[in-house]
Short mmCIF file of C-alpha atoms and ligand atoms in Angstrom, two decimals:
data_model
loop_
_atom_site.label_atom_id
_atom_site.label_comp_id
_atom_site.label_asym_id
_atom_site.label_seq_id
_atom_site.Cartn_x
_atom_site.Cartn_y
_atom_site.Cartn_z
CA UNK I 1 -19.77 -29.15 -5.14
CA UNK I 2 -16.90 -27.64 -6.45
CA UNK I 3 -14.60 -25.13 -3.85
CA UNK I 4 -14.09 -21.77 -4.97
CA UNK I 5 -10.57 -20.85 -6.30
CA UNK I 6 -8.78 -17.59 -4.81
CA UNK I 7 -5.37 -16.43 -6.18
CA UNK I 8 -2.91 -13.79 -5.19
CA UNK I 9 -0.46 -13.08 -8.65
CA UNK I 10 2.66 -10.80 -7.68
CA UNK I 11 5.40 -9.76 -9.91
CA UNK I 12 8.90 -10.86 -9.14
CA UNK I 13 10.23 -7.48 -10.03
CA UNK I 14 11.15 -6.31 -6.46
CA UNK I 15 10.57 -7.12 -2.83
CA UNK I 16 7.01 -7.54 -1.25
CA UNK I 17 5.44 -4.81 0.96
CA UNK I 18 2.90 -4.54 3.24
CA UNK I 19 0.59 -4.20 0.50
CA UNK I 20 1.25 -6.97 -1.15
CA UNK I 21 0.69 -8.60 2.39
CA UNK I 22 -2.54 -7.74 3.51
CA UNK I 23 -3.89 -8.73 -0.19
CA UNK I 24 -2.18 -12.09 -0.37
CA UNK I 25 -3.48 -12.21 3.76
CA UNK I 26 -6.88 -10.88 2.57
CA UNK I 27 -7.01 -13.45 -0.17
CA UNK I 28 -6.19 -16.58 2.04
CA UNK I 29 -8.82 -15.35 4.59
CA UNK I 30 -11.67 -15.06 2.64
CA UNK I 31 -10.73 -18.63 1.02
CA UNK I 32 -10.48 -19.63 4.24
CA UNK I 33 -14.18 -18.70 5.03
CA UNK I 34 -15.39 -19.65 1.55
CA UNK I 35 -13.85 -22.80 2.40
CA UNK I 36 -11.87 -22.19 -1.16
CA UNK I 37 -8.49 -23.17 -2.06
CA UNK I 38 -5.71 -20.74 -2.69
CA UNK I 39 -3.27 -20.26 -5.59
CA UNK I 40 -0.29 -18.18 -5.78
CA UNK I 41 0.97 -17.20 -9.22
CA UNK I 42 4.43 -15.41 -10.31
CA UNK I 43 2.95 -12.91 -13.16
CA UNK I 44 6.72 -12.71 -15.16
CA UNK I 45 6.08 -11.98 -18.50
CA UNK I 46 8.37 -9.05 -18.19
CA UNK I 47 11.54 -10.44 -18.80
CA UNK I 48 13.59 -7.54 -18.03
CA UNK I 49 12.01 -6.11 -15.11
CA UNK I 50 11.51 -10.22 -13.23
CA UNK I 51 14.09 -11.91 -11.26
CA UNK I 52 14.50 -15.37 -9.82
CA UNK I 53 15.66 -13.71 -6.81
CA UNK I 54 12.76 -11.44 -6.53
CA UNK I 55 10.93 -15.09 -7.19
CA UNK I 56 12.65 -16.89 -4.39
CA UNK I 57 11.68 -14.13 -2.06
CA UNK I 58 7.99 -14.15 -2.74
CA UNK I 59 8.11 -17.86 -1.32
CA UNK I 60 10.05 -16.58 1.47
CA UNK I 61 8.24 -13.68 2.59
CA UNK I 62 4.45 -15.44 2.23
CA UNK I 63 5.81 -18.40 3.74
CA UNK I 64 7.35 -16.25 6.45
CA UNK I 65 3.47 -14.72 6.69
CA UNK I 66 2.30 -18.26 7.30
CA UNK I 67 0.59 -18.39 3.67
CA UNK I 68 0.30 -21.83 2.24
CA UNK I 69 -0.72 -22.42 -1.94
CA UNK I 70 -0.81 -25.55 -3.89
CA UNK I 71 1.74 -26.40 -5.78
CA UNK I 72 2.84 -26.03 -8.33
CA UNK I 73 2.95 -22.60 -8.88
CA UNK I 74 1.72 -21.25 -12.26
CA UNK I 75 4.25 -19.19 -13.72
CA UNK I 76 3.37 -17.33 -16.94
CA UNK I 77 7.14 -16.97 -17.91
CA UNK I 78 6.46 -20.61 -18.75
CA UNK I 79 2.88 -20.18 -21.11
CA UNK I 80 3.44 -17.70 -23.13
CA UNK I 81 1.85 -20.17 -26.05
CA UNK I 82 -1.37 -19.92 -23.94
CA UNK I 83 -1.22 -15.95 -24.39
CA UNK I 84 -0.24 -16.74 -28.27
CA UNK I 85 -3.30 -18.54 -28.67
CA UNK I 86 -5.52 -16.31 -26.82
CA UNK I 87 -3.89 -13.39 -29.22
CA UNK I 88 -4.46 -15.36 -32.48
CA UNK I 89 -8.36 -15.81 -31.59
CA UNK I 90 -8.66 -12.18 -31.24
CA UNK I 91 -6.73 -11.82 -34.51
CA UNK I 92 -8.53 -14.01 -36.29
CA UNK I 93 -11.82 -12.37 -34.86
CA UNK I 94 -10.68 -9.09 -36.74
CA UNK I 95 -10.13 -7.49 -33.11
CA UNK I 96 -6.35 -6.57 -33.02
CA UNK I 97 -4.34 -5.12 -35.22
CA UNK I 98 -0.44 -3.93 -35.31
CA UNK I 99 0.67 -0.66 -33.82
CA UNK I 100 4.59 0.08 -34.70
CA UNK I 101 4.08 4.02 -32.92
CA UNK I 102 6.77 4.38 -30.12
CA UNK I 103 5.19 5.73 -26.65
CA UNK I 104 6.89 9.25 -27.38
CA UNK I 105 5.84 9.79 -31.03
CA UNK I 106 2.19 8.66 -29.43
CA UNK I 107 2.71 11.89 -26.83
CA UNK I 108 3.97 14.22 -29.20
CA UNK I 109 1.36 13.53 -31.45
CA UNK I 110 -1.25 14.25 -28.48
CA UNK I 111 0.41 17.32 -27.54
CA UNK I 112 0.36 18.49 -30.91
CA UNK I 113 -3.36 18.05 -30.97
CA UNK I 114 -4.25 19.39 -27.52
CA UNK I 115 -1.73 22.84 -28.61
CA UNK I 116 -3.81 22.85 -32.16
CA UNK I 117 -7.48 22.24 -30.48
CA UNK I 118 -6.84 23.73 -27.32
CA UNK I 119 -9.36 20.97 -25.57
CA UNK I 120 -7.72 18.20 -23.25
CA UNK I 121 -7.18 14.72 -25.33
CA UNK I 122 -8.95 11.57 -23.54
CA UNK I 123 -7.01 9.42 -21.21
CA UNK I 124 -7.17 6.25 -20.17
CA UNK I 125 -7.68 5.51 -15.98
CA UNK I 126 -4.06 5.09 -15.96
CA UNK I 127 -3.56 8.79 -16.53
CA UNK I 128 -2.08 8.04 -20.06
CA UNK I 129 -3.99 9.32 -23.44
CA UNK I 130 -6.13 7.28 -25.34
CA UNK I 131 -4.27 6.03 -28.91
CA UNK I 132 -4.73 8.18 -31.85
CA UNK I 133 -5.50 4.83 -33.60
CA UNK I 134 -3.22 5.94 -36.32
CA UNK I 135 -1.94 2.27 -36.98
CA UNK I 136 -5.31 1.74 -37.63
CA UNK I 137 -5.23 3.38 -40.76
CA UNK I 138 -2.60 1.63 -42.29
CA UNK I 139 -3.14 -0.87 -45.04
CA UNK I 140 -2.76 -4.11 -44.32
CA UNK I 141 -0.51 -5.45 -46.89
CA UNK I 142 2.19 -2.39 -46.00
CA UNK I 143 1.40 -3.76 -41.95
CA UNK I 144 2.36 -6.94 -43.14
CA UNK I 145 5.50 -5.66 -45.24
CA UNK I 146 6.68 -3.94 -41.86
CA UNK I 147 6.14 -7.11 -39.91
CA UNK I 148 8.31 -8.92 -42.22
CA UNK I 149 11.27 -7.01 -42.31
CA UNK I 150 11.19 -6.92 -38.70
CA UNK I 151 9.91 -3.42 -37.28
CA UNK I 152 9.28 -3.71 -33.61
CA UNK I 153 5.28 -3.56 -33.26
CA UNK I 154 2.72 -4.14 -30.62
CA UNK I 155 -1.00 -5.82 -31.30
CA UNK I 156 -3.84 -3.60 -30.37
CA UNK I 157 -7.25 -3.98 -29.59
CA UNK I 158 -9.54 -2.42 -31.87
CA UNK I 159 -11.99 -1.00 -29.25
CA UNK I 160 -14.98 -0.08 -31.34
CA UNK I 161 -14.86 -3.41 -33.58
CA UNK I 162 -14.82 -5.23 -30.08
CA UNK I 163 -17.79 -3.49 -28.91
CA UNK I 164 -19.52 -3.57 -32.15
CA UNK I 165 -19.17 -7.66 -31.49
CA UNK I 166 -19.63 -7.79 -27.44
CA UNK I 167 -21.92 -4.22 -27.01
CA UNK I 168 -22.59 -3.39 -23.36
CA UNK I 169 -23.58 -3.09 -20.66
CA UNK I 170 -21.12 -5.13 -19.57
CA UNK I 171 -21.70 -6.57 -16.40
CA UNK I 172 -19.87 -8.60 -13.63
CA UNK I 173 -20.52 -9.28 -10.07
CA UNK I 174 -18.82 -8.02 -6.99
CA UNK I 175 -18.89 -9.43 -3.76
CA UNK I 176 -17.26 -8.02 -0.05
CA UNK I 177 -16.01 -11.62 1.79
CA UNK I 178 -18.57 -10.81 3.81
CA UNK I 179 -21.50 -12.70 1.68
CA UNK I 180 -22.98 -9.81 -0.53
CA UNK I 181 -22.62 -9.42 -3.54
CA UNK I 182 -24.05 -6.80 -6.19
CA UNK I 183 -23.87 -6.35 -10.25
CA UNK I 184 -22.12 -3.69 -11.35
CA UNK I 185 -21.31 -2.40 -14.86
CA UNK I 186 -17.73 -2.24 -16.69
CA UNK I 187 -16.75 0.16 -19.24
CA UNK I 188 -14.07 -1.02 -21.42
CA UNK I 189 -14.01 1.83 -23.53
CA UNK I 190 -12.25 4.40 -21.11
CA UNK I 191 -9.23 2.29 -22.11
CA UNK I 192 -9.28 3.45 -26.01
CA UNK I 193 -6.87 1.05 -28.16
CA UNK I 194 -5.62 -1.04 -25.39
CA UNK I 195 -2.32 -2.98 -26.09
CA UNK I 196 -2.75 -6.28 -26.06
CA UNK I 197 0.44 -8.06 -26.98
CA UNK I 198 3.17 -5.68 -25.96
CA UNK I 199 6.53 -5.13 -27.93
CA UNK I 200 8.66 -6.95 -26.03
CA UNK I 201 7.24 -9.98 -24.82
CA UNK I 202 4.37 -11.92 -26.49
CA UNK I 203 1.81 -11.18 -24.37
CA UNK I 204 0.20 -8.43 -22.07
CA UNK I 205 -0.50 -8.12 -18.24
CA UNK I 206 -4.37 -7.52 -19.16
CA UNK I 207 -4.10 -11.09 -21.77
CA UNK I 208 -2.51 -13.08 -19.48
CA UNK I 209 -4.34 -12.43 -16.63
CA UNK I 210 -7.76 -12.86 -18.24
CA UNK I 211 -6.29 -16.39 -19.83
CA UNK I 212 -4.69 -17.66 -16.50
CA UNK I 213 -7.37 -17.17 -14.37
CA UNK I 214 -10.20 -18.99 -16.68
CA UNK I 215 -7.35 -21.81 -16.99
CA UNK I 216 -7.17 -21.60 -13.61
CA UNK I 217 -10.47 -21.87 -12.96
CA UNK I 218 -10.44 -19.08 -10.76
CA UNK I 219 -13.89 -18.30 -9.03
CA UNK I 220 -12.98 -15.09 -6.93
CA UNK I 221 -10.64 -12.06 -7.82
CA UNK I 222 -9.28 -9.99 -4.66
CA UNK I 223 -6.98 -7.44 -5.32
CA UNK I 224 -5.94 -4.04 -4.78
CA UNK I 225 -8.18 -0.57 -5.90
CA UNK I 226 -5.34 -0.19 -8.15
CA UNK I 227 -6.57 -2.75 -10.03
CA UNK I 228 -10.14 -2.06 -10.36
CA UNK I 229 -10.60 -0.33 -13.75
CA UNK I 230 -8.31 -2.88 -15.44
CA UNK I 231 -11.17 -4.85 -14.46
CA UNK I 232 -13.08 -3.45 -16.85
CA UNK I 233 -10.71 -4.28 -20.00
CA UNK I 234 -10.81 -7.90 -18.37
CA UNK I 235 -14.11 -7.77 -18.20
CA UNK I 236 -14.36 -7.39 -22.36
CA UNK I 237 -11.54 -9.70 -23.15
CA UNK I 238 -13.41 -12.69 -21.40
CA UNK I 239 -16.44 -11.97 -23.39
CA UNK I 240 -14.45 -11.68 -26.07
CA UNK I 241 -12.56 -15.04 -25.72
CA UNK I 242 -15.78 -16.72 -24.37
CA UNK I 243 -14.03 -17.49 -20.89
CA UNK I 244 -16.63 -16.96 -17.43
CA UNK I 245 -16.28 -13.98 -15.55
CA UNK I 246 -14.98 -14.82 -11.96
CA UNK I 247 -17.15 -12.45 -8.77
CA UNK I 248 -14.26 -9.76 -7.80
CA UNK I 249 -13.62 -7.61 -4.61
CA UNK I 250 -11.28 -4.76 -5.06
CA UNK I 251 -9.56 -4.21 -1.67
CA UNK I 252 -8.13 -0.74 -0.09
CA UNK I 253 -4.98 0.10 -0.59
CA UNK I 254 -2.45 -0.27 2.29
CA UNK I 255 -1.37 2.96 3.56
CA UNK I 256 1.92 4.09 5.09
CA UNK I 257 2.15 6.55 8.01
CA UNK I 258 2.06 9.74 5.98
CA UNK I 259 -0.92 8.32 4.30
CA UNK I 260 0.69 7.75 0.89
CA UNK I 261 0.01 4.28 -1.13
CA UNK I 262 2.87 2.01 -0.44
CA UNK I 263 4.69 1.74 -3.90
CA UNK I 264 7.70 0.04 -4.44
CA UNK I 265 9.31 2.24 -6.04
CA UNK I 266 8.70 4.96 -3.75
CA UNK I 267 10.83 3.09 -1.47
CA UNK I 268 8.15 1.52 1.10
CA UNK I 269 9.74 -0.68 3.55
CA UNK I 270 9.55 -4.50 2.16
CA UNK I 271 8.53 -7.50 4.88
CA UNK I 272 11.98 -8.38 4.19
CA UNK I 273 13.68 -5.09 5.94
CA UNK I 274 10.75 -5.09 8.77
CA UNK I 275 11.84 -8.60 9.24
CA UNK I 276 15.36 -8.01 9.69
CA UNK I 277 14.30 -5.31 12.00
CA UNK I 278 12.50 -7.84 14.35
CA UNK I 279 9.48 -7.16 13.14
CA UNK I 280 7.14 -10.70 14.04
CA UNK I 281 4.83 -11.96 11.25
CA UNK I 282 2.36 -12.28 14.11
CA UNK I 283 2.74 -8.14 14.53
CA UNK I 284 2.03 -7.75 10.39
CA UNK I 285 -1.17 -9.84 10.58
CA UNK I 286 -2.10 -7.59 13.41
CA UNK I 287 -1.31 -4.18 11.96
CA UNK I 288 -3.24 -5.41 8.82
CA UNK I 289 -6.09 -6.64 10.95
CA UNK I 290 -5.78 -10.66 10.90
CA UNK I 291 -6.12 -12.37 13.95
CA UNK I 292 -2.68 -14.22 14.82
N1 LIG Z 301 0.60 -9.05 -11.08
C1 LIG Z 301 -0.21 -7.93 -10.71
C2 LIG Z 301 0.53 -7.05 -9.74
O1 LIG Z 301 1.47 -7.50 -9.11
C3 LIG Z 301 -1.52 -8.33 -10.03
C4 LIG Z 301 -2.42 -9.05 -10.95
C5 LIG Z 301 -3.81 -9.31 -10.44
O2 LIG Z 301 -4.00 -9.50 -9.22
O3 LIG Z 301 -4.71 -9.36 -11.25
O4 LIG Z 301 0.19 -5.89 -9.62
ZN1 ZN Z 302 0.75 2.89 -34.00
#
């Protein structure tokens, strides 16, 4: 029988939290039970954001945590052709097509519509609005013209031609580590025009993410509420690229005393500076609820 296949996939763009603790803990526990293996992978497409050192300290911290992986680590900096080929099936499917719209003249155009209408415009469960699909509109050949001479540009999916070819309901399964599991359905198209390949790297979080983990073979998704309506663009793209949809458990978020969601950038307390303040990894486990 083949073992199930967990993952946890941080970014090396800043130290690890407690968050990122309990789901890399939460991940390794239920693979644990499942009698599953665990992978770790570094999720760097963004160039400017990732750092080696940030890298180095996600196999200090987790090792620190008493977290073991196989080896070796996947790390996407390293696959972006996988991502290119994922992207050219979709373009050759009709499904993407080139926006060169900068996020601002996007807003502005939004605003201008909301002021004009006076009714809210759509947004996506990120909080941001739905693309005007203006690029959509443009001719091809003058697309192609654009490309050429070298105009920054970003690869969209065209969400009704992609439910025109994959129509709903989409469903996937979700299970809670403790052996249930029920069928719920995803829908894609709160996400409007989702970008795809971004600007400036070749690739997106919600491509690579869908590519890695069917190359993976990953069986079982656990991560954070965050995360749970991306699920529902992933959901599409793996129909869409004929990959299998993994079962998926969306866990609570960590909180922090004043009942906030860590964030790094808010300036949550990494494992490293609890660490340094004496701070055992036997007491993390325990404040996250993990036997020692
Ligand atoms: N790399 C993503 C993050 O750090 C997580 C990806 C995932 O678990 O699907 O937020
Ligand atoms: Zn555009």
């Amino acid at each position: 029988m083949t073992r199930p296949v967990f993952r946890f996939a941080p970014s090396p763009n800043g130290r690890l939290h407690l968050g990122h603790a309990y789901s890399a803990l939460l991940n390794q526990d239920i693979a644990a039970r499942f009698g599953g293996r665990f992978l770790l992978r570094i999720e760097d497409i963004d160039l400017t954001r990732c750092r080696p050192e940030f890298e180095q300290a996600i196999y200090e911290d987790l090792a620190w945590l008493g977290l073991t992986w196989e080896e070796p680590v996947r790390r996407q900096s390293e696959h972006f052709e996988d991502y290119r080929a994922a992207a050219d099936k979709l373009r050759a499917m009709g499904l993407l097509y080139p926006c060169f719209c900068s996020r601002k003249a996007i807003l502005e155009a939004v605003a201008q519509n909301e002021a004009a209408s006076g009714k809210p415009w759509p947004r996506d469960p990120d909080g941001a609005p739905l693309y005007p699909r203006h690029c959509r509109a443009c001719a091809p050949e003058d697309a192609q013209e654009r490309i050429a001479a070298g105009e920054d540009h970003a690869w969209r999916l065209d969400m009704q031609a992609a439910l025109s070819l994959a129509p709903g309901p989409h469903l996937y399964r979700r299970f809670d580590g403790e052996g249930r599991e029920e069928q719920v359905a995803a829908h894609p198209e709160r996400w409007g025009d989702a970008i795809i390949v971004r600007k400036e790297t070749p690739t997106s979080y919600h491509l690579s993410v869908v590519v890695d983990d069917a190359l993976q073979g990953v069986t079982h998704v656990v991560r954070g509420q965050d995360l749970e309506a991306a699920t529902d663009l992933h959901i599409l793209l793996r129909r869409l690229l004929g990959l299998p949809t993994p079962l998926y458990h969306h866990h609570g978020l960590v909180e922090d005393p004043a009942g906030d969601k860590l964030a790094k950038s808010r300036g949550s307390q990494s494992l490293a500076e609890l660490r340094e303040q004496g701070v055992s990894a036997e007491a993390i486990r325990a404040r996250l609820g993990f036997r020692a």
